[in-house]
Amino acid sequence: MIVLHHCHQTRSMRTLWLLNELGVEYSLRIHPFDRSLRDPEYLSLNPAGRVPSLQIDGDSLWESGAITEILCERFPERGLGRPPGDIDRPDFLIWVHFAETVSQHAAALTQQHIALYEDAMRSPTIMKLEAARLKKCYAAIEGRLSTPVENRDYLLTSGFSAADISVGQAVYMARHFATLDGFPETERWYEAISGRETFQQALPPPGSERLYDKSFYPAWD
C-alpha cells in the first residue's frame, strides 16, 4: 500500500505526478495549510514537518528527490529512472536534484508574496533578486534543451523521465513569479510535459485549497 501525504501546489506535487506516471495504486492524504504538519503523529512520518511523506512497504520516506529515486528503482519497468551504468544516469541525477535549486528560489518568493502578510515585512530587493535567480535557472534548462542532439524533446537524450517531472513541477511553481518569456525551448518543453494527463491529474481540483490564489505575482515595488 502506498500513501502520499500531500499539500496542493507544493513539492509533493512532483511525487503525485510521478505516481500517476508510474501507474501504481496509491491513496492520497491531503493536508491543509496549517500547523497540522507539526503534530507529533505527522512528525513521526516526516521529522521536518513538511510534505511530501510517502508510506510504502512499511517505510516512511521523505525528501522529494530521494522519493523520486526510490520510486524509480522500486518500479524500474516503467522506465522513468536511469539505473547505475546507464549512459544517462549522471544527467538523470543532476536534473532530478536541480529541481530543488529551482524550488528554493520559488519558495523564497512564496514566502515574500504569500506567507508574509504585512507589507512592511516584505522586501522588494529579495523579490527582484529571487525572480532574477529563477531566470538563471530557466537559462540552464534552455541551454540543456538547446543542445544540438537528435530529438532533444526532454532533459535526457534517452527520452522522458522523472527528471522532466521533477524539474517540470519546479517550473510550474516558479512560473507564478517569473515568466518563460525569452526561453522558447523551455517554454516548448514545459507546454508539452504539462499537457500530459498525469500532470493535469496532479493539479489541485476545482474548489480545493490552494497555495497560490493568483496565476502570477509580479515583483513588488
Coordinates of C-alpha atoms in Angstrom, one line a residue:
M1 CA 0.0 0.0 0.0
I2 CA 1.3 3.4 -1.0
V3 CA 0.1 6.5 0.8
L4 CA 1.2 10.0 -0.2
H5 CA 0.9 12.9 2.2
H6 CA 0.3 16.0 0.0
C7 CA -0.5 19.7 0.0
H8 CA -1.6 21.2 -3.2
Q9 CA 0.9 23.2 -5.2
T10 CA 3.9 22.2 -3.1
R11 CA 6.9 19.9 -3.7
S12 CA 4.7 16.9 -3.0
M13 CA 3.1 17.6 -6.4
R14 CA 6.1 16.2 -8.1
T15 CA 5.7 12.9 -6.2
L16 CA 2.0 12.8 -7.1
W17 CA 2.8 13.4 -10.7
L18 CA 5.4 10.6 -10.6
L19 CA 3.0 8.2 -9.0
N20 CA 0.5 9.0 -11.8
E21 CA 3.2 8.3 -14.4
L22 CA 4.1 5.1 -12.7
G23 CA 0.5 3.9 -12.9
V24 CA 0.6 2.3 -9.5
E25 CA -2.2 2.3 -6.9
Y26 CA -1.9 4.8 -4.1
S27 CA -4.1 6.7 -1.7
L28 CA -3.8 10.4 -1.1
R29 CA -3.9 12.2 2.2
I30 CA -4.5 15.9 1.6
H31 CA -3.2 18.2 4.4
P32 CA -4.4 21.8 4.9
F33 CA -2.0 24.8 5.0
D34 CA -1.9 25.0 8.8
R35 CA 0.1 23.7 11.7
S36 CA -1.2 20.1 11.4
L37 CA 2.1 19.1 9.8
R38 CA 3.7 19.9 13.2
D39 CA 1.6 17.3 15.1
P40 CA 3.6 14.5 16.6
E41 CA 1.7 11.9 14.6
Y42 CA 2.8 13.5 11.3
L43 CA 6.3 14.3 12.6
S44 CA 6.8 10.5 13.0
L45 CA 6.4 10.3 9.2
N46 CA 8.5 13.4 8.3
P47 CA 10.5 14.9 11.2
A48 CA 10.9 18.2 9.2
G49 CA 7.1 18.7 9.3
R50 CA 6.8 19.1 5.6
V51 CA 5.4 17.4 2.5
P52 CA 5.8 15.0 0.8
S53 CA 5.9 12.0 3.0
L54 CA 5.4 8.6 1.3
Q55 CA 4.4 5.5 3.2
I56 CA 5.4 2.4 1.2
D57 CA 6.1 -1.2 2.2
G58 CA 6.1 -0.3 5.9
D59 CA 8.6 2.5 5.5
S60 CA 8.0 6.3 5.6
L61 CA 10.1 8.2 3.1
W62 CA 10.6 12.0 2.9
E63 CA 12.6 14.5 0.8
S64 CA 11.1 14.6 -2.7
G65 CA 14.4 13.9 -4.6
A66 CA 15.1 10.8 -2.6
I67 CA 11.5 9.7 -3.0
T68 CA 11.9 10.1 -6.8
E69 CA 15.0 8.0 -6.9
I70 CA 13.4 5.3 -4.7
L71 CA 10.2 5.1 -6.7
C72 CA 12.1 4.8 -9.9
E73 CA 14.2 2.0 -8.5
R74 CA 11.1 0.3 -7.0
F75 CA 9.3 0.3 -10.3
P76 CA 12.1 0.1 -12.9
E77 CA 9.9 -1.4 -15.6
R78 CA 8.2 2.0 -16.0
G79 CA 11.4 3.4 -17.4
L80 CA 11.3 6.7 -15.6
G81 CA 14.6 6.3 -13.9
R82 CA 18.1 5.6 -15.2
P83 CA 19.9 2.8 -13.3
P84 CA 23.6 2.8 -12.4
G85 CA 25.6 2.1 -15.5
D86 CA 23.1 3.8 -17.8
I87 CA 24.8 6.4 -20.0
D88 CA 22.2 9.0 -18.9
R89 CA 22.5 8.2 -15.2
P90 CA 24.7 11.2 -14.3
D91 CA 22.4 13.6 -16.1
F92 CA 19.3 12.0 -14.5
L93 CA 20.7 12.6 -11.0
I94 CA 21.8 16.2 -11.9
W95 CA 18.4 17.2 -13.2
V96 CA 16.3 15.4 -10.6
H97 CA 18.2 17.4 -7.9
F98 CA 18.4 20.6 -9.9
A99 CA 14.7 20.8 -9.3
E100 CA 15.4 21.7 -5.7
T101 CA 17.6 24.6 -6.9
V102 CA 14.6 26.0 -8.8
S103 CA 12.3 25.3 -5.9
Q104 CA 14.3 27.1 -3.3
H105 CA 14.0 30.4 -5.2
A106 CA 10.3 29.8 -5.8
A107 CA 9.9 29.1 -2.1
A108 CA 11.6 32.3 -1.2
L109 CA 9.2 34.2 -3.4
T110 CA 6.3 32.3 -2.0
Q111 CA 7.3 33.4 1.5
Q112 CA 7.6 37.0 0.3
H113 CA 4.3 37.2 -1.6
I114 CA 2.1 34.9 0.4
A115 CA 3.5 33.9 3.8
L116 CA 4.3 37.4 4.9
Y117 CA 1.0 39.3 5.4
E118 CA 2.3 42.7 6.2
D119 CA 3.9 44.9 3.5
A120 CA 6.5 46.1 5.9
M121 CA 7.8 42.6 6.3
R122 CA 8.3 42.2 2.5
S123 CA 11.5 43.1 0.7
P124 CA 11.3 44.4 -2.9
T125 CA 15.0 43.7 -3.2
I126 CA 14.6 40.0 -2.3
M127 CA 11.7 39.7 -4.7
K128 CA 13.7 41.0 -7.6
L129 CA 16.8 39.1 -6.8
E130 CA 14.9 35.8 -6.4
A131 CA 13.0 36.3 -9.6
A132 CA 16.3 37.0 -11.4
R133 CA 17.7 33.8 -10.0
L134 CA 14.7 31.9 -11.4
K135 CA 15.6 33.3 -14.8
K136 CA 19.1 32.0 -14.4
C137 CA 17.6 28.6 -13.7
Y138 CA 15.5 28.9 -16.8
A139 CA 18.7 29.7 -18.7
A140 CA 20.3 26.5 -17.5
I141 CA 17.2 24.5 -18.7
E142 CA 17.2 26.4 -22.0
G143 CA 20.9 25.6 -22.6
R144 CA 20.2 21.9 -22.0
L145 CA 17.2 21.8 -24.3
S146 CA 19.1 23.7 -27.0
T147 CA 21.9 21.2 -27.2
P148 CA 22.2 20.1 -30.8
V149 CA 21.3 16.4 -30.5
E150 CA 18.6 14.5 -32.3
N151 CA 15.2 14.6 -30.8
R152 CA 16.0 16.9 -27.8
D153 CA 12.5 16.9 -26.5
Y154 CA 13.3 16.1 -22.9
L155 CA 16.1 16.8 -20.5
L156 CA 17.7 13.4 -21.1
T157 CA 18.9 12.2 -24.5
S158 CA 17.1 8.9 -23.9
G159 CA 13.7 10.4 -23.5
F160 CA 11.1 11.4 -20.9
S161 CA 12.0 10.6 -17.4
A162 CA 11.4 11.5 -13.7
A163 CA 13.9 14.3 -14.3
D164 CA 11.4 16.1 -16.5
I165 CA 8.8 15.5 -13.8
S166 CA 10.9 17.0 -11.0
V167 CA 12.1 20.0 -13.0
G168 CA 8.8 20.5 -14.7
Q169 CA 7.0 20.7 -11.3
A170 CA 9.6 23.2 -10.1
V171 CA 9.0 25.3 -13.1
Y172 CA 5.2 25.1 -12.5
M173 CA 5.8 26.7 -9.2
A174 CA 8.4 29.2 -10.5
R175 CA 6.1 30.5 -13.2
H176 CA 4.0 32.1 -10.6
F177 CA 6.9 34.6 -10.2
A178 CA 8.9 34.6 -13.4
T179 CA 7.6 34.0 -16.9
L180 CA 9.3 31.9 -19.6
D181 CA 9.5 34.8 -22.0
G182 CA 12.8 34.7 -23.8
F183 CA 13.2 30.9 -23.2
P184 CA 11.5 29.4 -26.2
E185 CA 12.9 25.8 -25.9
T186 CA 12.0 25.7 -22.2
E187 CA 8.5 27.0 -22.9
R188 CA 8.0 24.4 -25.6
W189 CA 9.2 21.6 -23.3
Y190 CA 7.1 22.9 -20.4
E191 CA 3.9 23.1 -22.5
A192 CA 4.5 19.5 -23.8
I193 CA 5.1 17.9 -20.4
S194 CA 2.4 19.9 -18.6
G195 CA -0.1 18.8 -21.2
R196 CA 0.3 15.2 -20.1
E197 CA -2.8 13.8 -18.5
T198 CA -0.7 12.7 -15.5
F199 CA 0.4 16.3 -14.8
Q200 CA -3.2 17.5 -15.1
Q201 CA -4.2 14.9 -12.6
A202 CA -1.7 16.3 -10.1
L203 CA -3.2 19.8 -10.2
P204 CA -5.5 21.0 -7.4
P205 CA -9.1 20.0 -8.2
P206 CA -11.7 22.8 -8.6
G207 CA -12.7 24.3 -5.3
S208 CA -9.7 22.9 -3.3
E209 CA -7.5 24.9 -1.0
R210 CA -4.5 26.3 -3.0
L211 CA -1.2 27.8 -2.1
Y212 CA -1.4 30.3 -4.9
D213 CA -4.6 32.3 -5.5
K214 CA -3.1 34.1 -8.4
S215 CA -1.5 32.8 -11.6
F216 CA 1.3 35.4 -11.4
Y217 CA 2.8 37.5 -8.7
P218 CA 4.9 40.4 -10.1
A219 CA 7.8 41.9 -8.2
W220 CA 6.5 44.2 -5.5
D221 CA 7.7 47.8 -5.6

